[in-house]
Amino acid sequence: MARADRASQFMPFAALKGFEEALAAKEKIIVPKVELSEDALEYLDFQLSKIKIGDRITVVYYEEDAYVKKTGMVTKINPQAGYLTIVTTDIGFEDIRDIQF
């Protein structure tokens, strides 16, 4: 028997196509987005005003039903459009929960 034929008989078999993906989707915990108080929004606005391109920061922001923590260098700030970019990730101001320098 050829080596390729022998290897194919030991390959994993998925009886239910898409079952693993369905399980992964079911296991995902959906976290609701937190509405910040006026004081928290003012403090966040103050922190955003201090950020400069080239700063290394850590941002906690809401993305796809969960909060994500991203650390890196700020490469772009666009106050008119309401977002900043950390390395290559665009983060909307309205999604930011916390900023640490």
Tab-separated table of C-alpha atoms in Angstrom:
chain	number	residue	atom	x	y	z
A	1	MET	CA	0.000	0.000	0.000
A	2	ALA	CA	1.301	3.449	-0.875
A	3	ARG	CA	2.380	5.682	1.988
A	4	ALA	CA	-0.235	8.385	1.138
A	5	ASP	CA	-3.008	5.757	1.159
A	6	ARG	CA	-1.854	4.426	4.519
A	7	ALA	CA	-1.833	7.914	6.047
A	8	SER	CA	-5.354	8.715	4.831
A	9	GLN	CA	-6.875	5.844	6.797
A	10	PHE	CA	-5.663	7.423	10.053
A	11	MET	CA	-6.971	10.935	9.360
A	12	PRO	CA	-9.606	12.228	11.802
A	13	PHE	CA	-13.211	11.783	10.782
A	14	ALA	CA	-15.912	14.327	11.604
A	15	ALA	CA	-19.288	12.624	11.476
A	16	LEU	CA	-21.128	15.900	12.007
A	17	LYS	CA	-19.815	18.685	9.816
A	18	GLY	CA	-19.871	22.045	11.599
A	19	PHE	CA	-20.356	20.461	15.022
A	20	GLU	CA	-17.093	21.847	16.437
A	21	GLU	CA	-17.968	25.369	15.233
A	22	ALA	CA	-21.474	25.123	16.703
A	23	LEU	CA	-20.028	24.073	20.054
A	24	ALA	CA	-17.545	26.949	20.004
A	25	ALA	CA	-20.338	29.443	19.250
A	26	LYS	CA	-22.466	28.020	22.068
A	27	GLU	CA	-19.570	28.258	24.549
A	28	LYS	CA	-18.972	31.948	23.856
A	29	ILE	CA	-20.126	34.124	26.726
A	30	ILE	CA	-21.847	37.313	25.600
A	31	VAL	CA	-20.970	40.310	27.780
A	32	PRO	CA	-23.274	43.335	27.575
A	33	LYS	CA	-21.702	46.719	26.911
A	34	VAL	CA	-21.436	48.859	30.053
A	35	GLU	CA	-22.863	52.385	29.959
A	36	LEU	CA	-20.337	54.726	31.583
A	37	SER	CA	-21.357	57.461	34.032
A	38	GLU	CA	-20.874	61.139	33.220
A	39	ASP	CA	-17.821	61.314	35.501
A	40	ALA	CA	-16.259	58.276	33.841
A	41	LEU	CA	-16.919	59.752	30.390
A	42	GLU	CA	-15.294	63.046	31.389
A	43	TYR	CA	-12.234	61.236	32.757
A	44	LEU	CA	-12.013	59.119	29.598
A	45	ASP	CA	-12.259	62.285	27.486
A	46	PHE	CA	-9.414	63.814	29.532
A	47	GLN	CA	-7.279	60.697	28.986
A	48	LEU	CA	-7.998	60.739	25.247
A	49	SER	CA	-6.863	64.353	25.054
A	50	LYS	CA	-3.463	63.403	26.554
A	51	ILE	CA	-2.710	60.647	24.011
A	52	LYS	CA	-0.139	61.383	21.320
A	53	ILE	CA	1.017	59.347	18.339
A	54	GLY	CA	3.855	57.101	19.466
A	55	ASP	CA	2.566	56.647	23.037
A	56	ARG	CA	2.431	53.090	24.374
A	57	ILE	CA	-0.963	52.555	25.996
A	58	THR	CA	-3.314	49.801	27.128
A	59	VAL	CA	-6.961	50.139	26.110
A	60	VAL	CA	-9.926	48.092	27.289
A	61	TYR	CA	-12.659	48.283	24.657
A	62	TYR	CA	-15.852	46.506	23.573
A	63	GLU	CA	-15.676	44.310	20.467
A	64	GLU	CA	-17.986	41.534	19.278
A	65	ASP	CA	-19.931	40.939	22.527
A	66	ALA	CA	-16.857	41.019	24.800
A	67	TYR	CA	-14.306	43.368	26.318
A	68	VAL	CA	-10.811	43.174	24.853
A	69	LYS	CA	-7.547	44.497	26.304
A	70	LYS	CA	-5.013	45.756	23.763
A	71	THR	CA	-1.536	47.099	24.508
A	72	GLY	CA	0.612	48.792	21.906
A	73	MET	CA	1.803	51.978	20.277
A	74	VAL	CA	-0.694	54.571	19.062
A	75	THR	CA	-0.195	54.972	15.323
A	76	LYS	CA	-3.165	57.208	14.460
A	77	ILE	CA	-5.711	59.448	16.195
A	78	ASN	CA	-8.743	60.774	14.320
A	79	PRO	CA	-10.929	62.886	16.627
A	80	GLN	CA	-13.296	63.911	13.794
A	81	ALA	CA	-14.133	60.291	12.953
A	82	GLY	CA	-13.950	59.277	16.618
A	83	TYR	CA	-11.320	56.537	16.644
A	84	LEU	CA	-7.703	55.803	17.440
A	85	THR	CA	-5.417	53.134	16.038
A	86	ILE	CA	-3.155	50.937	18.136
A	87	VAL	CA	-0.637	49.313	15.783
A	88	THR	CA	-3.186	48.191	13.130
A	89	THR	CA	-6.365	47.947	15.253
A	90	ASP	CA	-8.917	50.761	14.918
A	91	ILE	CA	-10.835	51.403	18.151
A	92	GLY	CA	-13.865	53.700	18.281
A	93	PHE	CA	-13.970	56.222	21.116
A	94	GLU	CA	-17.500	55.077	22.049
A	95	ASP	CA	-16.241	51.498	22.593
A	96	ILE	CA	-13.400	52.425	24.976
A	97	ARG	CA	-13.944	51.606	28.642
A	98	ASP	CA	-10.489	52.294	30.098
A	99	ILE	CA	-7.107	53.717	29.061
A	100	GLN	CA	-3.831	53.162	30.904
A	101	PHE	CA	-0.528	54.839	30.117
